[in-house]
mmCIF file of C-alpha atoms in Angstrom:
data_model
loop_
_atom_site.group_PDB
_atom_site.id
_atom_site.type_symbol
_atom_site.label_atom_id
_atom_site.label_comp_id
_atom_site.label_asym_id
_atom_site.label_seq_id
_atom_site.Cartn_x
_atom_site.Cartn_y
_atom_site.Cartn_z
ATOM 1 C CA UNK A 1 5.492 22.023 -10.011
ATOM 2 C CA UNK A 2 9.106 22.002 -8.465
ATOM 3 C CA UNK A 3 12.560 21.512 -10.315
ATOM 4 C CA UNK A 4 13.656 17.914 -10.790
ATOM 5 C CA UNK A 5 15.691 17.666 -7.701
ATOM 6 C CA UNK A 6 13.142 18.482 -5.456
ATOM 7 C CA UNK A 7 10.344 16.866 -6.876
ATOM 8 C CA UNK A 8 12.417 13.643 -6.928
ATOM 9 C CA UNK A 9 13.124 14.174 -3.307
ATOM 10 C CA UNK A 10 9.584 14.318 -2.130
ATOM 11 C CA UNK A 11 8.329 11.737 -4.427
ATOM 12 C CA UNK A 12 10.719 9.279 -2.460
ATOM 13 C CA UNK A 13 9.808 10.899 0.917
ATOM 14 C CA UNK A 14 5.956 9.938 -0.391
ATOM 15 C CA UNK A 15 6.067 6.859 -2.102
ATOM 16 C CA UNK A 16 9.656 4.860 -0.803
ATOM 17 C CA UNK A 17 10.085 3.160 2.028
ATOM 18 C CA UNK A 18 7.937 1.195 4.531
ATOM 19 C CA UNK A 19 4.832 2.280 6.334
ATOM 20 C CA UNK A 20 5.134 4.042 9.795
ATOM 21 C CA UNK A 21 2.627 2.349 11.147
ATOM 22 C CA UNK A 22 1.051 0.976 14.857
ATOM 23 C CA UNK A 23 0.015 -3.188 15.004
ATOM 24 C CA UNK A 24 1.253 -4.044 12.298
ATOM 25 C CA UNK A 25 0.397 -7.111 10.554
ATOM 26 C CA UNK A 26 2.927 -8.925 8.048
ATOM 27 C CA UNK A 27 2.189 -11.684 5.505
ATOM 28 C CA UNK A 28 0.209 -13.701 8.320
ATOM 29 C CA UNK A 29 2.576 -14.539 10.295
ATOM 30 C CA UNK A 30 3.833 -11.207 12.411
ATOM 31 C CA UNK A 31 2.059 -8.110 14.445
ATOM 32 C CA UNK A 32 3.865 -5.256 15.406
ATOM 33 C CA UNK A 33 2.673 -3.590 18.434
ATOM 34 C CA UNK A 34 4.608 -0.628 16.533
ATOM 35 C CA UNK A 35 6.898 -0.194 13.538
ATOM 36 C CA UNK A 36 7.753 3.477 15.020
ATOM 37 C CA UNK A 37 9.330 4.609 18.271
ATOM 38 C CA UNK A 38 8.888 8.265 18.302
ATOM 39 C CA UNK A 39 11.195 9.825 21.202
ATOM 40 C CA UNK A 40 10.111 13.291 20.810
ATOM 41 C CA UNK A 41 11.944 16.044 21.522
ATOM 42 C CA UNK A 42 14.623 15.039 23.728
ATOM 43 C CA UNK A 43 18.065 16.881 25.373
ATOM 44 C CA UNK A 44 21.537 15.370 24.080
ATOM 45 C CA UNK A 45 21.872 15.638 27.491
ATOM 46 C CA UNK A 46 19.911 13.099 27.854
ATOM 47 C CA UNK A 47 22.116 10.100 26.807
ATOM 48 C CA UNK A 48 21.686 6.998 24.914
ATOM 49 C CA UNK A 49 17.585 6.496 24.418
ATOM 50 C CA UNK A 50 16.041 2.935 24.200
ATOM 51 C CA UNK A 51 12.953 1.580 22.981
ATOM 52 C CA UNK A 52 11.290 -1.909 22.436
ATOM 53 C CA UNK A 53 9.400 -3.290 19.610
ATOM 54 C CA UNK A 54 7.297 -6.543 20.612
ATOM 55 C CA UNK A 55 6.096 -8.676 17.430
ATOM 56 C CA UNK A 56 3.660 -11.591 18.087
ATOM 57 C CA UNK A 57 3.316 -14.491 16.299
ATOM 58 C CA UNK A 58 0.158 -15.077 14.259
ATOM 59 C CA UNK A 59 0.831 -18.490 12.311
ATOM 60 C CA UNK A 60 0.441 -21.417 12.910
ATOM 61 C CA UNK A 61 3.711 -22.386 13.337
ATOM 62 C CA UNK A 62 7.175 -21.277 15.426
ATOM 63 C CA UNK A 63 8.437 -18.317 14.206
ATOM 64 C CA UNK A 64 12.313 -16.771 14.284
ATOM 65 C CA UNK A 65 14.012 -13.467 14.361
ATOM 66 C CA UNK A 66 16.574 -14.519 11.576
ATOM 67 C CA UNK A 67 18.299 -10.966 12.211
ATOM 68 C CA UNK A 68 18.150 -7.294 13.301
ATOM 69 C CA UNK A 69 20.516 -4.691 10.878
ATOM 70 C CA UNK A 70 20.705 -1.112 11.990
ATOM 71 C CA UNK A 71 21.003 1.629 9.317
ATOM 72 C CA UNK A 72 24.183 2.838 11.173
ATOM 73 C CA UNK A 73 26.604 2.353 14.157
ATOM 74 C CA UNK A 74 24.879 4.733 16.127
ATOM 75 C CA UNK A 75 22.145 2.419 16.961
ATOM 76 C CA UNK A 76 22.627 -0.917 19.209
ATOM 77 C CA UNK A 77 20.262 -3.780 18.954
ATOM 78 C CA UNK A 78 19.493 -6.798 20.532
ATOM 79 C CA UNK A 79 16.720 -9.355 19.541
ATOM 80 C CA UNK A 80 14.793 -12.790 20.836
ATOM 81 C CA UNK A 81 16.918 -15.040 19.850
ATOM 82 C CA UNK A 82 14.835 -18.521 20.146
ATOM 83 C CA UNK A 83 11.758 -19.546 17.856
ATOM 84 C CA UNK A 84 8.771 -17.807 19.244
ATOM 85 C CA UNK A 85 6.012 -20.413 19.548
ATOM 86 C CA UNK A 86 2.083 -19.247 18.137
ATOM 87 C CA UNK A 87 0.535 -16.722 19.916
ATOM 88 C CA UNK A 88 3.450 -15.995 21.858
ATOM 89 C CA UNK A 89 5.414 -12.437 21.854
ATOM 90 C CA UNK A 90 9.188 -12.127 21.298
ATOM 91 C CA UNK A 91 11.084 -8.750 21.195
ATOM 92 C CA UNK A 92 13.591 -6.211 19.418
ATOM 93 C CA UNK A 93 15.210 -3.993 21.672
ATOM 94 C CA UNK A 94 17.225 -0.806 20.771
ATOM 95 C CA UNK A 95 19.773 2.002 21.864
ATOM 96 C CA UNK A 96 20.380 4.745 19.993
ATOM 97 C CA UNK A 97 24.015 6.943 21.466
ATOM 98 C CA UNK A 98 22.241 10.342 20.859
ATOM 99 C CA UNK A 99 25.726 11.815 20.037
ATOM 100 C CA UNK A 100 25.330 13.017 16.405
ATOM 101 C CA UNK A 101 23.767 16.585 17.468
ATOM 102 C CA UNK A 102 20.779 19.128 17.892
ATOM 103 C CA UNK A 103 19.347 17.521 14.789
ATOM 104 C CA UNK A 104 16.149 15.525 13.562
ATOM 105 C CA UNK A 105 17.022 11.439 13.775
ATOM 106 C CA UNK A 106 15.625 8.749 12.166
ATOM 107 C CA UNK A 107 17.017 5.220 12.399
ATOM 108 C CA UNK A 108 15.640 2.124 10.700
ATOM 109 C CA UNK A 109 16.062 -1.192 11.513
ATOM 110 C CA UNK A 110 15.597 -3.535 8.781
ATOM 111 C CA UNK A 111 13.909 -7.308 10.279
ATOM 112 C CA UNK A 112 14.386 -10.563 8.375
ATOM 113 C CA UNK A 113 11.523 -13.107 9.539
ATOM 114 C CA UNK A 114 11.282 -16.130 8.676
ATOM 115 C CA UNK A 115 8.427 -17.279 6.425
ATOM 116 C CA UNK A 116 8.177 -13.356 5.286
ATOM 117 C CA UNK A 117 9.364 -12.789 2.174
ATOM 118 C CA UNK A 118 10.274 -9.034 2.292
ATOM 119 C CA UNK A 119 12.279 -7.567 5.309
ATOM 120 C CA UNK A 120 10.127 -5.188 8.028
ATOM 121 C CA UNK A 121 11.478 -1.465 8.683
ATOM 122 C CA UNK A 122 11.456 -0.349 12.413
ATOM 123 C CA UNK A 123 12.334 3.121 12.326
ATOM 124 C CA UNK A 124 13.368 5.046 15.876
ATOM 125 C CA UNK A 125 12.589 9.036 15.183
ATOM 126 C CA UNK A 126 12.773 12.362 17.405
ATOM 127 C CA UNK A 127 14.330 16.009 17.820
ATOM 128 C CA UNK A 128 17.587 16.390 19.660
ATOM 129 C CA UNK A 129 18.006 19.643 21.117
ATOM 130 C CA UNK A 130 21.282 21.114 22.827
ATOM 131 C CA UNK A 131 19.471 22.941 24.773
ATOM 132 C CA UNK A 132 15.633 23.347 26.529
ATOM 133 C CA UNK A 133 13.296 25.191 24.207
ATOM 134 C CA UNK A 134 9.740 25.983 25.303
ATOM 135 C CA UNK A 135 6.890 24.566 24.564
ATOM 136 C CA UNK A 136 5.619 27.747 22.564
ATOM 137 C CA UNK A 137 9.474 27.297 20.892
ATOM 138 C CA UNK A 138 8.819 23.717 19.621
ATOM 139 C CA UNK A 139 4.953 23.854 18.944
ATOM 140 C CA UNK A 140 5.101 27.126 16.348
ATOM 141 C CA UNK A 141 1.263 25.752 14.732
ATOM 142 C CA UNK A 142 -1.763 26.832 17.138
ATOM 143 C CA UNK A 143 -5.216 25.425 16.705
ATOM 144 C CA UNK A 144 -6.512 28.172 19.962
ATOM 145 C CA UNK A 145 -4.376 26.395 22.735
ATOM 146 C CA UNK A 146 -3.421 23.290 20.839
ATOM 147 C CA UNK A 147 0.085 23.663 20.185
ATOM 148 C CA UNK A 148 1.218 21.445 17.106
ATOM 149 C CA UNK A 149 4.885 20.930 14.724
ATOM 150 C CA UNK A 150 2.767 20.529 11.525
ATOM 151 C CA UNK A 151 -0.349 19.884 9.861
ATOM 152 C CA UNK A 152 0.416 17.163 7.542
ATOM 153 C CA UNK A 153 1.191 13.830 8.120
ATOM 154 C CA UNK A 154 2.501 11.044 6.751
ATOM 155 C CA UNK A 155 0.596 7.657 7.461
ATOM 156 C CA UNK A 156 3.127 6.033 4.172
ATOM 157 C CA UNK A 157 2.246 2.572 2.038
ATOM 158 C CA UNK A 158 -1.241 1.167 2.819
ATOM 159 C CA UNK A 159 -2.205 -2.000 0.714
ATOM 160 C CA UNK A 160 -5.361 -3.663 0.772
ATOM 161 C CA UNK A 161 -6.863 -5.500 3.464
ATOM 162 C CA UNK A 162 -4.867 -2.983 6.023
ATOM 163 C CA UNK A 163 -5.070 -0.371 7.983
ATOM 164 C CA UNK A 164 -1.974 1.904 8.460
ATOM 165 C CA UNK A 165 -1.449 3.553 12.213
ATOM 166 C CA UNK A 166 1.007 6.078 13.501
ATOM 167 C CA UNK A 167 1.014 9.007 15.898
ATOM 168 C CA UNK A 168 2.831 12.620 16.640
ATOM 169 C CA UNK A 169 3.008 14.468 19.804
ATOM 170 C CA UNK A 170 0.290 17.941 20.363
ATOM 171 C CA UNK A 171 0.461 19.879 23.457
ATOM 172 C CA UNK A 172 -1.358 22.074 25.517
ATOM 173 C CA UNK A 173 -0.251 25.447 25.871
ATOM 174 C CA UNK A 174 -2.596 27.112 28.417
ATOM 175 C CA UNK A 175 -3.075 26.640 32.073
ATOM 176 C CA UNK A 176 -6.056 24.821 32.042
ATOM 177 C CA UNK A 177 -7.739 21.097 30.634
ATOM 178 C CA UNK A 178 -7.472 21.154 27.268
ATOM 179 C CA UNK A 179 -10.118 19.063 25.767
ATOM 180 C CA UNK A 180 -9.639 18.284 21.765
ATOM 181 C CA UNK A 181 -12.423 16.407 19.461
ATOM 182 C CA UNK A 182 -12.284 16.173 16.139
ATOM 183 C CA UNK A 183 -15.433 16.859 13.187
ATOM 184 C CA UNK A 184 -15.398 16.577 9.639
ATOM 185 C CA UNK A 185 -13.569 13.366 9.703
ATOM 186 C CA UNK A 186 -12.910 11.858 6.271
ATOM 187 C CA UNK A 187 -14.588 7.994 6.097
ATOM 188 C CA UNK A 188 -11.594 5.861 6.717
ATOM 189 C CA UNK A 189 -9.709 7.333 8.664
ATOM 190 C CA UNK A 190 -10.040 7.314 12.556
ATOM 191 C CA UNK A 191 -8.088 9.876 15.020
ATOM 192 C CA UNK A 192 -7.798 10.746 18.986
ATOM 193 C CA UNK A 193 -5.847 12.759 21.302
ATOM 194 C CA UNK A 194 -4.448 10.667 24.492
ATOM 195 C CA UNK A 195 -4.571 11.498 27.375
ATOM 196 C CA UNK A 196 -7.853 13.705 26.499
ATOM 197 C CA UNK A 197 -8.469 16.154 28.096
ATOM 198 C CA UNK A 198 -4.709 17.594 28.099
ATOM 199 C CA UNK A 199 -3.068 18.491 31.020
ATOM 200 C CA UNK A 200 -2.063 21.988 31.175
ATOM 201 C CA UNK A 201 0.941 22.511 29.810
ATOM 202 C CA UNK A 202 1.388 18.850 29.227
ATOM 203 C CA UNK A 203 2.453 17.423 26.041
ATOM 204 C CA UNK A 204 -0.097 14.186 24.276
ATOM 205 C CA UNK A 205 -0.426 11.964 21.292
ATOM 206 C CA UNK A 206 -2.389 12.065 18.559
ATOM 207 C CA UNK A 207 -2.989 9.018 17.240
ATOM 208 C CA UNK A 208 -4.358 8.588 13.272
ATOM 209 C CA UNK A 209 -5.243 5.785 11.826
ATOM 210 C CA UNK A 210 -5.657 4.958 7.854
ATOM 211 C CA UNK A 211 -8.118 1.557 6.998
ATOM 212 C CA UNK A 212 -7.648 1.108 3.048
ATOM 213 C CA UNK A 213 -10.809 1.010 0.491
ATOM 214 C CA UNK A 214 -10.922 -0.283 -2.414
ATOM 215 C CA UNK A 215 -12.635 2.452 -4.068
ATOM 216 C CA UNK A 216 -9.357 4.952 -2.897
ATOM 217 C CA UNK A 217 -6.261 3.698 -4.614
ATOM 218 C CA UNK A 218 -3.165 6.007 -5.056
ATOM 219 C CA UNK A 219 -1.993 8.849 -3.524
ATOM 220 C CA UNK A 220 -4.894 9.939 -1.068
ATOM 221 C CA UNK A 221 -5.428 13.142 1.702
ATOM 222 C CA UNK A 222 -7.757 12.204 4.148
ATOM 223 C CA UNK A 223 -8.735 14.918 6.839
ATOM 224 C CA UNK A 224 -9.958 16.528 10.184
ATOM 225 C CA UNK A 225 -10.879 19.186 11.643
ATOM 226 C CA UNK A 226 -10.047 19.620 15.348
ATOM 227 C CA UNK A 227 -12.544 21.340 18.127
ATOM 228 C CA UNK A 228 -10.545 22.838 21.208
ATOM 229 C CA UNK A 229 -12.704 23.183 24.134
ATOM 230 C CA UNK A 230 -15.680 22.385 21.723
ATOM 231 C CA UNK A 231 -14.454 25.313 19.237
ATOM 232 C CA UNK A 232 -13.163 25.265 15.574
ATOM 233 C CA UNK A 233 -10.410 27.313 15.224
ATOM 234 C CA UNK A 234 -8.037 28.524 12.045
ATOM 235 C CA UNK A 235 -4.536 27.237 12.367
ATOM 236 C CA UNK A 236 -1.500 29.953 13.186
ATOM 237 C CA UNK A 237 1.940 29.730 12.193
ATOM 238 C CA UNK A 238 4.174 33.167 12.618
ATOM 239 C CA UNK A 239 0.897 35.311 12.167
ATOM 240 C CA UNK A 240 -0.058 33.602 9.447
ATOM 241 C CA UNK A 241 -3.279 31.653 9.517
ATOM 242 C CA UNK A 242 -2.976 28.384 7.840
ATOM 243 C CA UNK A 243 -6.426 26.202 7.379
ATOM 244 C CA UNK A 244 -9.081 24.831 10.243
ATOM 245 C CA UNK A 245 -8.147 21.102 9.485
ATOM 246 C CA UNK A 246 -5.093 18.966 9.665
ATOM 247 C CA UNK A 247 -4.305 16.321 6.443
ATOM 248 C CA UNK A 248 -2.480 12.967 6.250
ATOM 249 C CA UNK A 249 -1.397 11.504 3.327
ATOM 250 C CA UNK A 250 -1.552 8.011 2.538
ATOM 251 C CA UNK A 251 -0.804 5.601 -0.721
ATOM 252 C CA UNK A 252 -3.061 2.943 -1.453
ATOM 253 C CA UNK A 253 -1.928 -0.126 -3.647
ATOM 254 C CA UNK A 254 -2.872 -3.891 -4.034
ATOM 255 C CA UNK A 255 -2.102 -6.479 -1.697
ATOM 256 C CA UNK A 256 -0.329 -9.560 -3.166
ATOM 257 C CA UNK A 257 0.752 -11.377 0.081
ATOM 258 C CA UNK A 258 -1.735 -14.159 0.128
ATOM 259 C CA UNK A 259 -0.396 -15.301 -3.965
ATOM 260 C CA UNK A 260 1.623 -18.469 -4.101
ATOM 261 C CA UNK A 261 4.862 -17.811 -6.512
ATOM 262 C CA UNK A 262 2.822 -19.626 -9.357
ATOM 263 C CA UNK A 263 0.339 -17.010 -9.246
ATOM 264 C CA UNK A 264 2.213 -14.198 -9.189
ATOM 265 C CA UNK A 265 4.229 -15.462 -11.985
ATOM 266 C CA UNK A 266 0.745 -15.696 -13.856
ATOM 267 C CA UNK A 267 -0.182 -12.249 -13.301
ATOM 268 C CA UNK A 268 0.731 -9.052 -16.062
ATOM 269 C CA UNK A 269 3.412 -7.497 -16.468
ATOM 270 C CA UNK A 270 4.036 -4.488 -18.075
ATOM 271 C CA UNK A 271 6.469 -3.311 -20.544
ATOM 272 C CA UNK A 272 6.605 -0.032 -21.540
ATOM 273 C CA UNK A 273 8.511 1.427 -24.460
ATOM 274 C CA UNK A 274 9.747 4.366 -22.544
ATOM 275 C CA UNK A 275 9.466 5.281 -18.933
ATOM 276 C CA UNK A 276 10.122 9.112 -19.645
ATOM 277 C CA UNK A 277 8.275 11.675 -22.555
ATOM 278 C CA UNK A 278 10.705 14.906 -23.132
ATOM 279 C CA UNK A 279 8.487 17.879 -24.304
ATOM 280 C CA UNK A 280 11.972 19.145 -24.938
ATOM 281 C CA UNK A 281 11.964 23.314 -24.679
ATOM 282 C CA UNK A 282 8.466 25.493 -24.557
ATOM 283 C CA UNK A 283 7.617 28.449 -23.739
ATOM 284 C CA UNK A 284 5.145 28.509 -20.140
ATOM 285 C CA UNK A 285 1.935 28.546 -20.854
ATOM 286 C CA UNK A 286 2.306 25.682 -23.754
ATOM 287 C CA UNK A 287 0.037 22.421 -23.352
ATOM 288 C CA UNK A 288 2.256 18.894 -23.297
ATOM 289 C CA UNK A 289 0.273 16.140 -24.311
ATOM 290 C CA UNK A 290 2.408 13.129 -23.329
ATOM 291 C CA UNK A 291 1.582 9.244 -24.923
ATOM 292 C CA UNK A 292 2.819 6.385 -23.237
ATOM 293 C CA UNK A 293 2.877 2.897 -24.992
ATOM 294 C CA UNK A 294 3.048 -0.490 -23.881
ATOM 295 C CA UNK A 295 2.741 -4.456 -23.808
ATOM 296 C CA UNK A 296 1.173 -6.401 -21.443
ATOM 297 C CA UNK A 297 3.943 -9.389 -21.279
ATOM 298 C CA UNK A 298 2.181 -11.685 -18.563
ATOM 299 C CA UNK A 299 -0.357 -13.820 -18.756
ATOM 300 C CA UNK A 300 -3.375 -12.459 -16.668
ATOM 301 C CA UNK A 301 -5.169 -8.960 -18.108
ATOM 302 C CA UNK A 302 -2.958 -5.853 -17.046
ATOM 303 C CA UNK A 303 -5.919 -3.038 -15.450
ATOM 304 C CA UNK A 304 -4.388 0.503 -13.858
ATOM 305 C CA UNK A 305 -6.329 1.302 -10.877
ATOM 306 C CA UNK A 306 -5.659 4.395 -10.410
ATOM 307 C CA UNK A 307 -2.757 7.514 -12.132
ATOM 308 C CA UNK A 308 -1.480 10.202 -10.143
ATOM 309 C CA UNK A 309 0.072 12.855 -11.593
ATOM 310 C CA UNK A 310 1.629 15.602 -9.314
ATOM 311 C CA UNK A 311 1.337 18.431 -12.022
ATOM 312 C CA UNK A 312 -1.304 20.956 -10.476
ATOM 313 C CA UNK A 313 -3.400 21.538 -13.947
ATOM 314 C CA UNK A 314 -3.072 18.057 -15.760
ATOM 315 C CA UNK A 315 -5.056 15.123 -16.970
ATOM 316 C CA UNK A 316 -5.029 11.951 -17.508
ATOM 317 C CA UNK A 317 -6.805 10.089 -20.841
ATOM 318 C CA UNK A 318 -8.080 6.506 -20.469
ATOM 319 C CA UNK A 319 -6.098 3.691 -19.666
ATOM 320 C CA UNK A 320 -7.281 0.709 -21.185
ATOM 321 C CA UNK A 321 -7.373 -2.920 -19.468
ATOM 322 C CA UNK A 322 -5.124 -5.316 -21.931
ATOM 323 C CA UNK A 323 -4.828 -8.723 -22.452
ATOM 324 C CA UNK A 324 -1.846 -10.964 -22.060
ATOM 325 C CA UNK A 325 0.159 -10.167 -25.743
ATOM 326 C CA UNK A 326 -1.720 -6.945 -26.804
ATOM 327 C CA UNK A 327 -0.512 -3.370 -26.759
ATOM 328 C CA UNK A 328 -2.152 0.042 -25.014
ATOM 329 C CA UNK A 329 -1.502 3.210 -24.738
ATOM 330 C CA UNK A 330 -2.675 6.449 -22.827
ATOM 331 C CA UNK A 331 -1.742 10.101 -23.127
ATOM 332 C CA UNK A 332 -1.312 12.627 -20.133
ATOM 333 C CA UNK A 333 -2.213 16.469 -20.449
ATOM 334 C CA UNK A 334 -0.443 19.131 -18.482
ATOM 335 C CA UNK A 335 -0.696 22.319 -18.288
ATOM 336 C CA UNK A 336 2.026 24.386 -18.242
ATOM 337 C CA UNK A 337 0.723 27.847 -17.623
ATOM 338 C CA UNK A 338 2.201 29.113 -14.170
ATOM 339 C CA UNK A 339 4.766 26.615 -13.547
ATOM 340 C CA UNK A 340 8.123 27.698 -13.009
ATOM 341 C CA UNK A 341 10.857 28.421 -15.384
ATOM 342 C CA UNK A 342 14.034 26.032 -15.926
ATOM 343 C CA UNK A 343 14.127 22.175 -16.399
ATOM 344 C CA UNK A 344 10.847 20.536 -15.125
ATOM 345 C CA UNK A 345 9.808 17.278 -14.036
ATOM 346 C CA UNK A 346 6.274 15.728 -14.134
ATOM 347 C CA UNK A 347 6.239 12.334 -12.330
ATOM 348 C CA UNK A 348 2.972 9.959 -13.217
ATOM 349 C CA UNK A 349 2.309 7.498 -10.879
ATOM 350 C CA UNK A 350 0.271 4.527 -11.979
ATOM 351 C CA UNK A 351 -1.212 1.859 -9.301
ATOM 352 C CA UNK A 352 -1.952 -1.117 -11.211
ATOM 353 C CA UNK A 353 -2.544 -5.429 -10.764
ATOM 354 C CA UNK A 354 0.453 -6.213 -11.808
ATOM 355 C CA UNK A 355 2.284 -8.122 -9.048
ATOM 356 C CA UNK A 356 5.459 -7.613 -10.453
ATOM 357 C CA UNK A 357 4.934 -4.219 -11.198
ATOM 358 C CA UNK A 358 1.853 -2.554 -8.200
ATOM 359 C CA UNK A 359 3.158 0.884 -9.110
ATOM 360 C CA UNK A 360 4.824 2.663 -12.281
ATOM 361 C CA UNK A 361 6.519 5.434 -12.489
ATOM 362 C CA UNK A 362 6.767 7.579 -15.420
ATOM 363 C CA UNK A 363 8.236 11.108 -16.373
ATOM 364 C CA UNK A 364 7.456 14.034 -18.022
ATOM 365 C CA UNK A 365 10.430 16.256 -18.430
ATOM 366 C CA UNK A 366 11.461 19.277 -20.624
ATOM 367 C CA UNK A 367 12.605 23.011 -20.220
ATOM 368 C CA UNK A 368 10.136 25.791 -19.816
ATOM 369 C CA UNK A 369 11.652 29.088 -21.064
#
């Protein structure tokens, strides 16, 4: 449990945005051989970096780059400009000045295609440092020789049908081949090192990749636990060890794209009396037992697939499946005992059928004394 300004902050870190993600496929008619250029850590010595994104066309018919806008004048772009005929590739190609300091970047580019509804989010991420760290400077988490920046990942929105792809730099911090496998692997998720085995004190990528299930909907962890030189070995940060197995996070929801505008007008809709329940003040330790009402104002059956709550001891009652013009309600138990004193927020997260409406948000909020 976190105060309200930081758990607001990492629910949007968690749920917002679009997926950083490798091939890409959108509504039919795209693939991305990326939707992420990571540059790493580079120097701002270094200058202006560039990077290409390629998208092929899938349809049937010619496909155009309406327009290319860049999250800030820091970034230049430049895009194909002519219809791109099927199966042929066209391009979006980008300069970032590198000027703004020794800091963490991440640029988007927002894509309007035509025949695709909803804009695509090319995002161009890295380090800049002012000046040269080493490798044991910038890779503080050691699995034996295996030098990583963190254990958990972010693979972002997965819907079904898709698989969700992305990738973060490793290195190897000894003076020999470092060869890295992987055991334990949770179904659905595939991962590699590349180039494998490492060069000594060479730097490689490892690559994740999330395929979506219809049995995992939600927020989902999936897992793996790395061998180095055929050995298992407990993660170090500062001293400290920190786990055998690395995480990345993924958020499962329902895939609309192949509904015509009639049927997504046909499907529920929700309509909930109140987004937010306010305990008001308890002392820790109290139980909140939080009911949320509402109308199903469409005209298929509205069915949650899935709640997520992020309070560590809660529950959630059952959500019924309603038909078009009927009410339902459900009620969500937390547990108060050991969360932190002041104003509190308890976000649940509901991932539901409703294209209008894939994923809910409600709050729990109050003051624990």
């Amino acid at each position: 449990m976190k105060n309200i300004a930081v758990n607001l902050l990492c629910f949007m870190l968690l749920i917002s945005g679009s997926a950083a993600n490798a091939q890409e496929k959108v509504g039919n008619i795209a693939e991305f051989d990326k939707t992420v250029y990571d540059f790493g850590d580079v120097m701002l010595s270094d200058g202006p970096l560039s990077c290409t994104f390629n998208v092929k066309n899938i349809s049937q018919k010619p496909m155009l780059i309406h327009s290319v806008v860049t999250s800030c004048g820091c970034t230049d772009v430049k895009w194909t400009r002519e219809p791109v005929m099927p199966g042929k590739s066209g391009s979006i190609s980008a300069v970032y000045t590198n000027d703004e300091g020794p800091y963490p970047f991440d640029k988007s580019l927002t894509v309007y295609i035509s025949g695709i509804g909803k804009p695509v989010i090319l995002r161009l991420r890295g380090i800049s440092h002012e000046k040269q760290l080493s490798l044991e400077e910038m890779y503080t988490i050691r699995f034996g020789s295996l030098g990583m920046k963190e254990t958990e990942m972010k693979c972002g929105n997965l819907e079904q049908g898709e698989s969700r792809s992305d990738e973060v730099t490793v290195v190897n911090l000894s003076s020999s081949p470092l060869k890295v496998d992987f055991t334990e692997v949770s179904p659905n998720l595939s991962i590699r090192v590349t180039p494998n085995p490492v060069p000594p004190r060479s730097t490689a990528k490892l690559q994740f990749s999330v395929k979506s299930d219809r049995s995992l909907w939600g927020k989902n962890w999936y897992y793996a636990t790395p061998t180095v030189n055929g050995k298992k070995y407990q993660a170090v940060e500062n001293g400290k060890t920190a786990g055998n197995r690395i995480g990345i996070y993924a958020f499962t929801k329902e895939n609309f794209a192949a509904m015509s505008k009639e049927e997504r007008e046909n499907g529920s809709r929700p309509i909930f009396d109140s987004s937010s329940f306010s305990f008001g003040k308890i002392k820790a330790g109290t139980p909140v037992d939080a009911t949320f009402e509402f109308k199903n104002t469409g005209k298929a059956d509205f069915k949650v697939f899935k709640a997520d709550v992020d309070a560590e001891h809660s529950s959630v009652g059952e959500i019924p499946t309603v038909k078009c013009g009927y009410d339902g309600s459900f009620k969500v138990h937390v547990d108060t005992k050991g969360m932190p004193a002041g104003e509190t927020l308890v976000i649940v997260t509901l991932t539901t059928n409703s294209p209008s409406r894939p994923i809910v948000n409600l709050f729990i909020t109050g003051y624990i004394e």
